XYZ file of C-alpha atoms in Angstrom:
693
model
C 18.052 -136.579 -160.413
C 15.947 -137.656 -157.428
C 18.281 -139.845 -155.359
C 19.272 -136.821 -153.252
C 17.032 -134.132 -151.791
C 18.511 -131.449 -154.063
C 17.471 -133.410 -157.143
C 13.979 -133.951 -155.781
C 13.605 -130.188 -155.277
C 14.631 -129.602 -158.874
C 12.104 -132.221 -160.000
C 9.388 -130.549 -157.883
C 10.088 -127.113 -159.409
C 10.123 -128.516 -162.937
C 6.840 -130.432 -162.550
C 5.164 -127.475 -160.840
C 6.177 -125.147 -163.684
C 5.098 -127.608 -166.386
C 1.617 -128.150 -164.958
C 1.121 -124.503 -164.060
C 1.690 -123.702 -167.748
C -0.424 -126.614 -169.045
C -3.384 -125.548 -166.906
C -3.133 -121.914 -167.990
C -5.358 -122.290 -171.067
C -8.134 -123.816 -168.957
C -8.001 -121.054 -166.347
C -9.339 -118.549 -168.874
C -10.942 -115.522 -167.074
C -8.973 -116.232 -163.866
C -5.611 -116.036 -165.626
C -4.289 -112.810 -164.053
C -4.464 -113.870 -160.401
C -3.470 -117.408 -161.337
C -0.271 -116.302 -163.093
C 0.782 -113.924 -160.299
C 0.314 -116.523 -157.546
C 1.996 -119.305 -159.528
C 4.916 -117.027 -160.406
C 5.510 -116.100 -156.759
C 5.584 -119.732 -155.655
C 7.852 -120.824 -158.508
C 10.276 -118.013 -157.687
C 10.389 -119.154 -154.054
C 10.976 -122.765 -155.138
C 13.858 -121.677 -157.359
C 15.328 -119.819 -154.389
C 15.461 -123.148 -152.540
C 17.308 -124.732 -155.466
C 19.723 -121.790 -155.488
C 20.638 -122.467 -151.857
C 20.392 -126.261 -152.107
C 22.219 -126.713 -155.398
C 21.665 -130.039 -157.154
C 24.954 -129.584 -159.029
C 27.335 -129.787 -156.084
C 29.597 -132.834 -155.872
C 28.082 -135.260 -153.308
C 30.095 -135.602 -150.118
C 30.191 -139.394 -150.392
C 32.377 -139.059 -153.510
C 35.070 -137.152 -151.599
C 37.551 -139.097 -149.477
C 39.205 -138.000 -146.224
C 42.006 -136.213 -148.141
C 39.523 -134.171 -150.163
C 40.114 -136.070 -153.403
C 37.124 -136.556 -155.695
C 36.350 -140.086 -156.882
C 33.898 -139.538 -159.706
C 32.609 -142.833 -161.157
C 32.877 -142.904 -164.984
C 29.136 -143.417 -165.358
C 27.998 -141.429 -162.319
C 27.400 -142.527 -158.735
C 23.998 -144.027 -159.540
C 21.140 -144.660 -157.175
C 21.634 -145.655 -153.575
C 21.745 -149.498 -153.572
C 18.528 -149.634 -151.544
C 16.786 -147.685 -154.334
C 17.999 -149.937 -157.155
C 14.590 -151.344 -157.992
C 12.477 -150.828 -161.103
C 9.676 -149.258 -159.050
C 12.110 -146.669 -157.717
C 13.117 -145.838 -161.288
C 9.541 -144.624 -161.981
C 7.912 -144.007 -158.579
C 9.600 -140.634 -157.842
C 8.735 -138.882 -161.074
C 5.193 -140.338 -161.105
C 4.409 -139.051 -157.617
C 6.189 -135.749 -158.335
C 3.857 -135.278 -161.298
C 1.095 -135.409 -158.695
C 2.969 -133.099 -156.343
C 3.721 -130.631 -159.146
C 0.084 -130.515 -160.250
C -0.995 -129.426 -156.749
C 0.426 -125.929 -157.336
C -1.877 -125.483 -160.330
C -4.870 -126.584 -158.217
C -3.940 -124.159 -155.436
C -3.488 -121.199 -157.790
C -6.712 -122.077 -159.612
C -8.726 -122.201 -156.368
C -7.039 -119.008 -155.120
C -7.918 -117.180 -158.348
C -11.516 -118.418 -158.062
C -11.705 -117.120 -154.490
C -10.363 -113.698 -155.522
C -12.721 -113.420 -158.506
C -15.743 -114.696 -156.595
C -16.138 -117.560 -159.101
C -17.910 -120.398 -157.315
C -19.376 -122.295 -160.246
C -17.686 -121.872 -163.642
C -14.241 -122.949 -162.426
C -15.618 -126.251 -161.097
C -16.221 -127.871 -164.496
C -12.876 -126.610 -165.776
C -10.808 -127.823 -162.828
C -12.403 -131.275 -162.395
C -10.194 -133.142 -164.938
C -7.075 -131.619 -163.370
C -8.161 -132.577 -159.870
C -8.792 -136.174 -160.975
C -5.389 -136.129 -162.695
C -3.662 -135.010 -159.466
C -5.497 -137.603 -157.390
C -4.615 -140.377 -159.845
C -0.897 -139.651 -160.000
C -0.638 -139.206 -156.241
C -2.417 -142.528 -155.729
C -0.404 -144.411 -158.340
C 2.833 -142.909 -156.998
C 1.908 -143.971 -153.468
C 1.169 -147.490 -154.671
C 4.480 -147.749 -156.510
C 6.266 -146.663 -153.338
C 4.497 -149.419 -151.407
C 5.443 -152.029 -154.004
C 9.074 -150.855 -153.807
C 9.047 -151.151 -150.016
C 7.584 -154.655 -150.221
C 10.177 -155.891 -152.695
C 13.215 -154.110 -151.259
C 13.099 -153.314 -147.545
C 12.590 -156.849 -146.241
C 10.063 -156.089 -143.501
C 7.256 -158.015 -145.165
C 4.739 -155.228 -145.759
C 3.559 -152.627 -148.256
C 2.755 -149.823 -145.806
C 4.049 -148.955 -142.333
C 2.615 -145.438 -141.733
C 6.168 -144.136 -141.969
C 6.209 -140.323 -141.442
C 7.442 -139.701 -144.989
C 4.838 -142.125 -146.364
C 2.186 -140.017 -144.655
C 3.613 -136.856 -146.224
C 2.421 -138.337 -149.536
C -0.767 -139.890 -148.132
C -2.266 -136.712 -146.661
C -2.225 -134.708 -149.940
C -3.739 -137.726 -151.717
C -6.611 -137.961 -149.214
C -7.325 -134.228 -149.362
C -7.163 -134.329 -153.163
C -9.616 -137.265 -153.222
C -11.935 -135.243 -150.982
C -11.693 -132.315 -153.436
C -12.544 -134.558 -156.406
C -15.720 -135.792 -154.698
C -16.744 -132.303 -153.619
C -16.247 -131.058 -157.185
C -18.455 -133.909 -158.419
C -21.108 -132.937 -155.899
C -20.966 -129.261 -156.870
C -20.975 -129.975 -160.625
C -23.928 -132.363 -160.511
C -26.075 -130.301 -158.162
C -25.414 -127.098 -160.102
C -25.083 -125.098 -156.890
C -21.953 -123.111 -156.111
C -20.275 -124.038 -152.831
C -17.734 -121.970 -150.963
C -16.323 -125.168 -149.422
C -15.214 -126.372 -152.858
C -12.854 -123.419 -153.169
C -11.433 -124.017 -149.688
C -10.855 -127.726 -150.350
C -8.984 -126.785 -153.529
C -6.380 -124.936 -151.449
C -5.673 -127.633 -148.861
C -3.807 -130.338 -150.868
C -0.921 -128.004 -151.754
C -0.810 -126.674 -148.191
C -0.485 -130.191 -146.758
C 2.256 -131.039 -149.236
C 4.467 -128.013 -148.535
C 4.002 -128.611 -144.789
C 4.990 -132.261 -145.194
C 7.973 -131.267 -147.320
C 9.135 -128.957 -144.545
C 8.885 -131.834 -142.046
C 10.909 -134.233 -144.200
C 13.640 -131.666 -144.865
C 13.843 -130.394 -141.278
C 16.137 -133.234 -140.238
C 13.773 -134.353 -137.457
C 12.710 -137.483 -139.368
C 16.191 -138.775 -140.207
C 16.240 -141.405 -137.463
C 12.560 -142.366 -137.584
C 11.992 -142.860 -141.313
C 13.386 -145.289 -143.876
C 13.618 -142.332 -146.275
C 16.273 -140.607 -144.106
C 16.294 -137.130 -145.650
C 19.151 -135.024 -144.356
C 18.724 -131.535 -142.951
C 18.736 -128.695 -145.481
C 21.142 -125.788 -145.549
C 20.050 -122.871 -143.382
C 19.131 -120.580 -146.292
C 17.073 -123.206 -148.136
C 15.369 -124.211 -144.905
C 14.398 -120.622 -144.249
C 12.909 -120.202 -147.732
C 10.927 -123.424 -147.362
C 9.651 -122.282 -143.966
C 8.591 -119.021 -145.622
C 6.670 -120.957 -148.296
C 4.842 -122.946 -145.600
C 3.914 -119.817 -143.653
C 2.837 -117.930 -146.781
C 0.731 -120.883 -147.955
C -0.914 -121.244 -144.550
C -1.722 -117.552 -144.195
C -2.823 -117.360 -147.812
C -5.152 -120.324 -147.337
C -6.728 -118.659 -144.294
C -7.211 -115.340 -146.084
C -8.580 -116.934 -149.244
C -10.933 -119.129 -147.205
C -12.348 -116.050 -145.479
C -12.765 -114.445 -148.906
C -14.483 -117.548 -150.269
C -16.959 -117.615 -147.398
C -17.566 -113.905 -147.722
C -18.465 -114.079 -151.410
C -19.701 -117.660 -151.659
C -23.048 -119.298 -151.090
C -23.970 -121.683 -148.329
C -24.226 -125.286 -149.527
C -27.723 -126.563 -150.307
C -29.559 -128.698 -147.794
C -28.600 -132.355 -147.961
C -31.203 -134.464 -146.167
C -29.921 -137.634 -144.452
C -30.055 -140.575 -146.822
C -29.445 -138.463 -149.934
C -26.395 -138.780 -152.170
C -25.225 -135.277 -151.251
C -25.358 -136.141 -147.556
C -23.471 -139.383 -148.148
C -20.731 -137.769 -150.221
C -20.291 -134.942 -147.722
C -19.955 -137.541 -144.955
C -17.367 -139.370 -147.058
C -15.361 -136.165 -147.534
C -15.362 -135.605 -143.769
C -14.138 -139.173 -143.163
C -11.314 -138.706 -145.662
C -10.288 -135.567 -143.815
C -10.492 -137.365 -140.465
C -8.054 -140.037 -141.683
C -5.837 -137.296 -143.146
C -5.793 -135.476 -139.786
C -4.825 -138.705 -137.965
C -2.015 -139.385 -140.436
C -0.901 -135.738 -140.328
C -0.799 -135.671 -136.531
C 1.225 -138.869 -136.467
C 3.780 -137.665 -139.011
C 4.141 -134.360 -137.119
C 4.838 -135.907 -133.724
C 8.574 -136.615 -134.303
C 9.113 -133.024 -135.453
C 7.359 -131.363 -132.529
C 8.858 -133.717 -129.946
C 12.333 -132.861 -131.309
C 11.398 -129.163 -131.410
C 10.562 -129.378 -127.691
C 14.060 -130.590 -126.913
C 13.301 -134.304 -126.649
C 14.112 -137.180 -128.947
C 11.996 -137.630 -132.066
C 9.158 -139.957 -131.074
C 7.525 -141.895 -133.872
C 3.937 -143.156 -133.723
C 3.813 -146.960 -133.998
C 1.911 -148.704 -136.785
C -0.532 -150.205 -134.291
C -1.600 -146.761 -133.074
C -2.454 -145.618 -136.600
C -4.401 -148.822 -137.252
C -6.357 -148.406 -134.012
C -7.412 -144.823 -134.731
C -8.195 -145.280 -138.440
C -10.108 -148.575 -138.206
C -13.536 -147.046 -137.515
C -13.257 -144.186 -140.073
C -12.065 -146.782 -142.599
C -15.106 -149.000 -142.033
C -17.513 -146.060 -142.232
C -15.851 -144.778 -145.419
C -16.051 -148.187 -147.158
C -19.696 -148.552 -146.109
C -20.450 -145.181 -147.713
C -18.445 -146.237 -150.767
C -20.818 -149.195 -151.143
C -24.138 -147.455 -150.430
C -23.894 -143.839 -151.654
C -23.796 -144.702 -155.420
C -27.368 -146.064 -155.066
C -28.790 -142.990 -153.332
C -30.854 -140.279 -154.993
C -29.995 -136.605 -154.896
C -33.155 -135.650 -152.977
C -34.955 -138.856 -152.170
C -34.038 -142.517 -152.657
C -36.692 -144.761 -154.148
C -37.608 -147.982 -152.360
C -36.395 -149.950 -155.371
C -32.895 -148.589 -154.929
C -32.890 -149.628 -151.277
C -33.890 -153.079 -152.471
C -30.835 -153.114 -154.714
C -28.671 -152.128 -151.748
C -30.133 -155.103 -149.854
C -29.292 -157.414 -152.767
C -25.752 -156.052 -152.900
C -25.461 -156.625 -149.155
C -26.479 -160.285 -149.532
C -24.014 -160.850 -152.355
C -21.295 -159.214 -150.259
C -22.138 -161.500 -147.341
C -21.700 -164.556 -149.588
C -18.376 -163.312 -150.964
C -17.200 -162.419 -147.469
C -18.116 -165.920 -146.322
C -15.868 -167.404 -148.999
C -12.933 -165.237 -147.897
C -13.551 -165.837 -144.182
C -13.894 -169.594 -144.504
C -10.774 -169.723 -146.629
C -8.850 -167.922 -143.886
C -10.321 -170.126 -141.146
C -9.796 -173.500 -142.814
C -6.265 -172.617 -143.870
C -5.404 -172.059 -140.209
C -4.547 -168.382 -140.663
C -6.923 -167.246 -137.906
C -5.354 -169.484 -135.263
C -2.888 -168.355 -132.621
C -0.915 -171.588 -132.869
C -0.006 -172.299 -136.498
C 0.954 -175.874 -135.611
C -2.613 -176.732 -134.594
C -4.155 -179.082 -137.127
C -7.855 -178.774 -136.309
C -9.635 -175.424 -136.655
C -12.008 -174.344 -133.918
C -15.445 -172.976 -134.821
C -15.208 -169.365 -135.891
C -17.137 -167.977 -132.898
C -14.741 -169.746 -130.511
C -11.763 -168.289 -132.352
C -13.242 -164.787 -132.080
C -13.898 -165.349 -128.358
C -10.258 -166.341 -127.853
C -8.912 -163.647 -130.140
C -11.255 -160.582 -130.144
C -9.246 -158.666 -132.763
C -10.476 -161.240 -135.302
C -13.871 -159.549 -135.161
C -12.291 -156.235 -136.163
C -10.342 -157.889 -138.981
C -13.484 -159.523 -140.355
C -15.440 -156.254 -140.142
C -12.716 -154.505 -142.125
C -12.814 -157.265 -144.737
C -16.613 -157.281 -144.982
C -16.993 -153.529 -145.478
C -14.295 -153.634 -148.157
C -15.988 -156.549 -149.952
C -19.287 -154.659 -149.665
C -17.673 -151.626 -151.373
C -16.310 -153.804 -154.194
C -19.703 -155.460 -154.717
C -21.689 -152.217 -154.663
C -19.466 -150.433 -157.154
C -19.327 -153.494 -159.434
C -23.147 -153.531 -159.434
C -23.314 -149.839 -160.371
C -20.598 -150.253 -163.008
C -22.608 -153.004 -164.710
C -25.769 -150.854 -164.540
C -24.022 -147.924 -166.243
C -22.474 -150.113 -168.934
C -25.826 -151.724 -169.700
C -27.474 -148.311 -169.923
C -24.602 -147.107 -172.152
C -24.345 -143.974 -170.036
C -21.197 -142.220 -168.915
C -19.730 -141.814 -165.473
C -18.838 -145.480 -164.980
C -15.070 -144.890 -164.776
C -15.446 -143.547 -161.246
C -16.986 -146.840 -160.142
C -14.129 -148.751 -161.789
C -11.646 -146.585 -159.858
C -13.525 -147.284 -156.611
C -13.329 -151.017 -157.323
C -9.578 -150.810 -157.865
C -9.001 -148.879 -154.635
C -11.179 -151.298 -152.640
C -9.487 -154.393 -154.107
C -6.081 -152.915 -153.277
C -7.201 -152.150 -149.708
C -8.615 -155.662 -149.324
C -5.229 -157.090 -150.251
C -3.488 -154.798 -147.756
C -5.872 -155.696 -144.920
C -5.842 -159.475 -145.432
C -2.101 -159.785 -146.120
C -1.230 -157.750 -143.007
C -3.872 -158.983 -140.566
C -3.508 -162.692 -141.355
C 0.158 -163.002 -142.197
C 2.132 -165.726 -140.443
C 5.846 -165.532 -139.857
C 8.635 -167.543 -138.313
C 12.236 -166.672 -137.526
C 15.327 -168.799 -137.197
C 19.080 -168.503 -136.957
C 20.608 -170.880 -139.481
C 24.204 -171.908 -140.168
C 25.679 -174.068 -142.943
C 25.694 -177.139 -140.700
C 22.630 -176.471 -138.512
C 19.293 -176.233 -140.372
C 16.271 -174.936 -138.475
C 12.547 -175.608 -138.788
C 10.218 -172.771 -139.831
C 6.472 -173.164 -139.249
C 4.239 -170.658 -141.023
C 0.519 -171.169 -141.303
C -0.181 -174.388 -143.174
C 3.446 -175.094 -144.103
C 6.539 -176.468 -142.366
C 9.989 -176.024 -143.786
C 13.483 -177.059 -142.868
C 15.669 -174.034 -143.674
C 19.241 -174.842 -144.699
C 21.981 -172.358 -145.536
C 23.633 -173.577 -148.737
C 26.650 -171.296 -148.639
C 27.876 -167.786 -147.897
C 29.250 -165.503 -150.638
C 33.009 -165.276 -151.043
C 34.997 -162.100 -150.375
C 34.987 -161.295 -154.102
C 31.252 -161.916 -154.484
C 30.121 -159.962 -151.444
C 30.786 -156.577 -153.119
C 28.720 -157.427 -156.202
C 25.089 -156.177 -156.309
C 24.142 -159.596 -157.756
C 25.470 -161.432 -154.678
C 22.910 -163.725 -153.024
C 22.752 -166.103 -150.066
C 21.014 -169.310 -151.225
C 18.748 -170.813 -148.568
C 17.173 -174.198 -149.225
C 13.658 -174.630 -147.834
C 12.741 -178.305 -147.680
C 9.031 -179.010 -147.263
C 8.098 -181.162 -144.279
C 4.557 -181.764 -145.521
C 3.087 -182.723 -148.859
C 1.256 -179.490 -149.531
C 4.137 -177.408 -150.780
C 7.204 -178.187 -152.819
C 10.768 -177.614 -151.710
C 12.485 -174.566 -153.179
C 15.586 -172.438 -152.930
C 15.337 -168.784 -151.933
C 18.067 -166.415 -153.059
C 17.781 -163.156 -151.079
C 20.265 -160.491 -152.113
C 23.140 -159.575 -149.807
C 26.165 -157.418 -150.586
C 28.268 -154.553 -149.212
C 28.340 -151.105 -150.826
C 31.571 -150.907 -152.802
C 31.851 -147.093 -152.754
C 31.444 -146.911 -148.952
C 34.164 -149.522 -148.537
C 36.555 -147.804 -150.954
C 36.145 -144.224 -149.723
C 35.564 -144.618 -145.987
C 36.410 -148.215 -145.188
C 32.817 -148.835 -144.046
C 30.984 -152.099 -144.588
C 27.421 -151.044 -145.335
C 25.273 -154.135 -145.818
C 22.436 -154.175 -148.349
C 19.800 -156.916 -148.254
C 16.718 -157.576 -150.347
C 14.086 -160.233 -149.674
C 13.249 -163.172 -151.901
C 9.556 -163.481 -152.799
C 7.975 -166.686 -154.094
C 4.619 -165.746 -155.571
C 1.581 -167.994 -155.864
C -2.024 -167.295 -156.825
C -3.353 -166.957 -153.279
C -0.269 -166.069 -151.261
C 3.352 -164.939 -151.180
C 6.178 -166.706 -149.400
C 8.493 -163.882 -148.407
C 11.965 -164.547 -147.020
C 14.101 -161.771 -145.509
C 17.587 -162.071 -144.052
C 19.990 -160.095 -141.929
C 23.708 -159.545 -142.299
C 25.746 -162.769 -141.853
C 27.497 -162.723 -138.510
C 29.032 -164.963 -135.900
C 28.090 -162.804 -132.899
C 25.014 -164.298 -131.228
C 24.842 -162.486 -127.889
C 26.700 -159.174 -127.949
C 28.932 -157.875 -125.200
C 27.614 -158.202 -121.650
C 29.289 -157.585 -118.287
C 29.126 -159.894 -115.263
C 30.539 -160.118 -111.779
C 31.609 -163.386 -110.089
C 28.565 -165.356 -108.922
C 26.165 -163.486 -111.246
C 23.708 -165.315 -113.537
C 22.234 -163.853 -116.748
C 19.598 -165.178 -119.139
C 19.316 -164.592 -122.883
C 16.859 -165.411 -125.677
C 13.899 -165.402 -123.307
C 15.591 -167.687 -120.789
C 16.622 -170.315 -123.344
C 20.305 -169.624 -122.637
C 21.658 -169.117 -119.113
C 25.194 -167.995 -118.273
C 26.705 -168.214 -114.768
C 30.030 -166.522 -114.013
C 31.613 -168.755 -111.379
C 35.005 -167.140 -110.800
C 38.002 -165.457 -112.407
C 41.023 -167.619 -113.244
C 44.719 -166.872 -113.744
C 47.676 -168.864 -115.022
C 51.312 -167.801 -115.148
C 53.014 -164.689 -113.862
C 51.183 -161.410 -114.558
C 52.969 -159.091 -116.964
C 54.992 -161.823 -118.657
C 54.240 -163.535 -121.988
C 52.200 -166.683 -121.476
C 50.107 -165.303 -118.626
C 46.429 -166.229 -118.981
C 43.400 -164.480 -117.460
C 40.069 -166.281 -117.742
C 36.457 -166.452 -116.567
C 35.065 -169.804 -115.414
C 31.541 -170.112 -116.817
C 28.638 -172.561 -116.690
C 26.413 -172.190 -119.756
C 23.010 -173.922 -119.893
C 20.865 -174.404 -122.971
C 18.646 -177.095 -124.464
C 18.487 -178.743 -121.031
C 22.245 -179.297 -120.798
C 25.114 -177.624 -118.925
C 28.554 -176.840 -120.344
C 31.672 -175.637 -118.561
C 33.725 -173.018 -120.393
C 36.801 -170.967 -119.546
C 37.435 -168.281 -122.191
C 40.790 -166.588 -121.687
C 42.946 -163.597 -122.543
C 46.551 -164.638 -123.281
C 49.417 -162.171 -122.976
C 51.863 -162.517 -125.895
C 54.822 -160.483 -127.108
C 52.594 -158.710 -129.616
C 49.807 -158.012 -127.138
C 46.715 -159.593 -125.648
C 45.009 -162.374 -127.623
C 41.585 -163.891 -127.057
C 41.108 -167.651 -126.746
C 37.472 -168.610 -127.045
C 36.044 -171.626 -125.256
C 33.640 -174.055 -126.925
C 30.139 -174.321 -125.500
C 28.687 -177.538 -126.891
C 28.680 -177.791 -130.664
C 27.015 -174.435 -131.344
C 28.632 -171.618 -129.372
C 31.954 -170.074 -128.539
C 32.351 -168.054 -125.320
C 34.735 -165.096 -125.772
C 36.294 -162.986 -123.003
C 36.662 -159.381 -124.165
C 38.225 -157.878 -121.037
C 38.487 -158.464 -117.285
C 39.091 -156.032 -114.423
C 42.057 -157.180 -112.303
C 40.686 -155.490 -109.179
C 36.942 -156.229 -109.208
C 37.228 -159.319 -111.490
C 34.312 -157.922 -113.516
C 34.322 -159.658 -116.922
C 33.014 -158.495 -120.284
C 31.942 -161.491 -122.364
C 30.407 -162.393 -125.705
C 28.703 -165.498 -127.115
C 29.416 -166.326 -130.745
C 28.345 -169.093 -133.032
C 31.205 -171.389 -133.931
C 30.390 -170.716 -137.580
C 28.739 -167.750 -139.311
C 24.949 -167.612 -139.107
C 22.167 -165.770 -140.917
C 19.077 -164.395 -139.175
C 16.145 -165.507 -141.339
C 12.462 -164.511 -141.286
C 9.865 -166.221 -143.466
C 6.401 -164.713 -144.010
C 3.267 -166.356 -145.365
C 1.179 -163.464 -146.741
C -2.272 -164.357 -148.117
C -3.979 -162.574 -151.027
C -1.128 -160.176 -151.762
C -2.001 -160.508 -155.446
C -5.062 -158.338 -154.763
C -2.754 -155.385 -154.098
C -1.281 -155.673 -157.596
C -4.676 -156.328 -159.199
C -6.288 -153.391 -157.394
C -3.450 -151.060 -158.373
C -3.936 -151.947 -162.040
C -7.718 -151.497 -161.921
C -7.354 -148.183 -160.066
C -4.910 -146.865 -162.660
C -7.086 -147.824 -165.636
C -10.189 -146.443 -163.950
C -8.445 -143.168 -163.114
C -7.219 -142.642 -166.678
C -10.714 -143.304 -168.049
C -12.236 -140.994 -165.406
C -9.982 -138.140 -166.556
C -11.194 -138.698 -170.104
C -14.884 -138.847 -169.148
C -14.738 -135.806 -166.875
C -12.716 -133.893 -169.481
C -15.489 -134.308 -172.043
C -17.848 -132.376 -169.778
C -15.408 -129.534 -169.206
C -15.848 -126.330 -171.240
C -13.427 -125.940 -174.108
C -10.474 -123.669 -173.384
C -10.730 -120.139 -174.661
C -7.895 -118.207 -176.170
C -5.789 -116.410 -173.592
C -5.746 -112.583 -173.651
C -2.982 -110.817 -175.540
C -1.087 -109.698 -172.442
C -0.714 -113.329 -171.327
C 0.261 -114.717 -174.728
């Protein structure tokens, strides 16, 4: 249902309709405007499905002669998506996406009716619900990427990832503004405006992903929509944008200005937090939009690199986590000195916990540039040599501070047997998850090697050294099975870790081979989990080609692999009479590597059936192959191959990845409990009027 874009549209329409109906009883006096607006949007969504039918036969099931090859049990998920997280991630996050329509219509109806206060208590449980499912769906997507894509991370700021992130951030901002409005008892026009934005950001992001501009810059690779469906979706984006502007003007016209929030008060802190969430959302939104607008301007789609996102979001992240730690202790008007004393105590505890984490990273060698170095330098010397360490440690400290502060407040609420503690539990889960992301990405160590069955290579990662050995390659029959693996033996060269065998998945898509004769490789990493780290091994497609085709002229010298391999083309050679079988055309080479020189003369041999290539051995590892040679200029096109198939291997040491899983679980439990606690404070639904029923 959701493996293709048509199915995901159908899922979006269904979830939007379901939650629009479920929220109807809570809308109560705002039902008329709510129903009209929701009905218009649902009709437009169905128009997209009418153009982009989910019931057409997929093109990949039709061969070149137009014959349909329908698998008896269906085509199934794309092999890359065949992961248990992908079986539940799409519908979980689409529950969140679908609920955004109800929030938009609710806020729009409140703006039209001039309701700035009553709707707040009614909508709060639904807003928390949307935020929770968007967050959980995002997390599941990150876990899928980590276990399937083989690039060693949970999050890469991919444009389509950001399409989901921006609505989540704006929804989180709405939840906190609703809390502020509900607890201060003062109507705020900004609350209505913030209720409109999450749906607007989602429909805009959906337009970007379905425009076709992100196909080559995103792992999600959504194809371009049909012209009619694309036009309807563009109309939805424009209508939502203009509607948001008009309703915002109406909200400000009828609404009240927010109450004064003196610096140091809880209202001031939460407002600052909302602004920081929006700042991060704007950064992510600008980055995800760049490929689209660069392609729209006639250029190639330019993607923003992960490092750029990290650079721009680092400071807002630190400020937001500091507020997350401090704001729960602040008073609404004035903060007592005793509460500031508690903040100081929390700060000291956070410093101690941070020290444990920092020293663990230092003494394990994960902060060093050279992983082979046995003795750790003092921390201040490491920071002097590697200034980004200071930023990493600041990110870790503010996150630990947020965990400590919210744990303190959670315990206080539980002891007092008062409500409202689920929000602190959710904060703890989010902060623990973020701590795992920061540490595992900032302090990961990796090593790469090219291994063959007879040539093991050493991999050095952080505190461990391994000798990687390729046990065997799958047979021709095995390589089309989704259970096919490439066993790689990792033999420990120190006493700290045990030897083990990794079995990353590798196979070719059977349907692509049968219908189009294409060999589409599918790989999945192998992850060895421990309490404090993951050992993560990813592989590439087995191949014998080491250095691809390159062209040289006589006397020219070229270097490869950073100068480790040097090839000199001395002269062209010829044996026999041109045009007759047995004639040989060659290229005299001198290949240097590992401090040694090898002479090689790869040749093209003319036979009765055509031209055949005769490779020339280069030591015990390589084979020089002549692809073609120009008889006039003697320009030669060459290739260097391994004498036996090899596998490109990358091994990661990723510390504290378990915190990502732990934080996700805590966040989910806290969110569910928060919905329940907030729902108890919401007014009971009233019966709908006769014309609606």
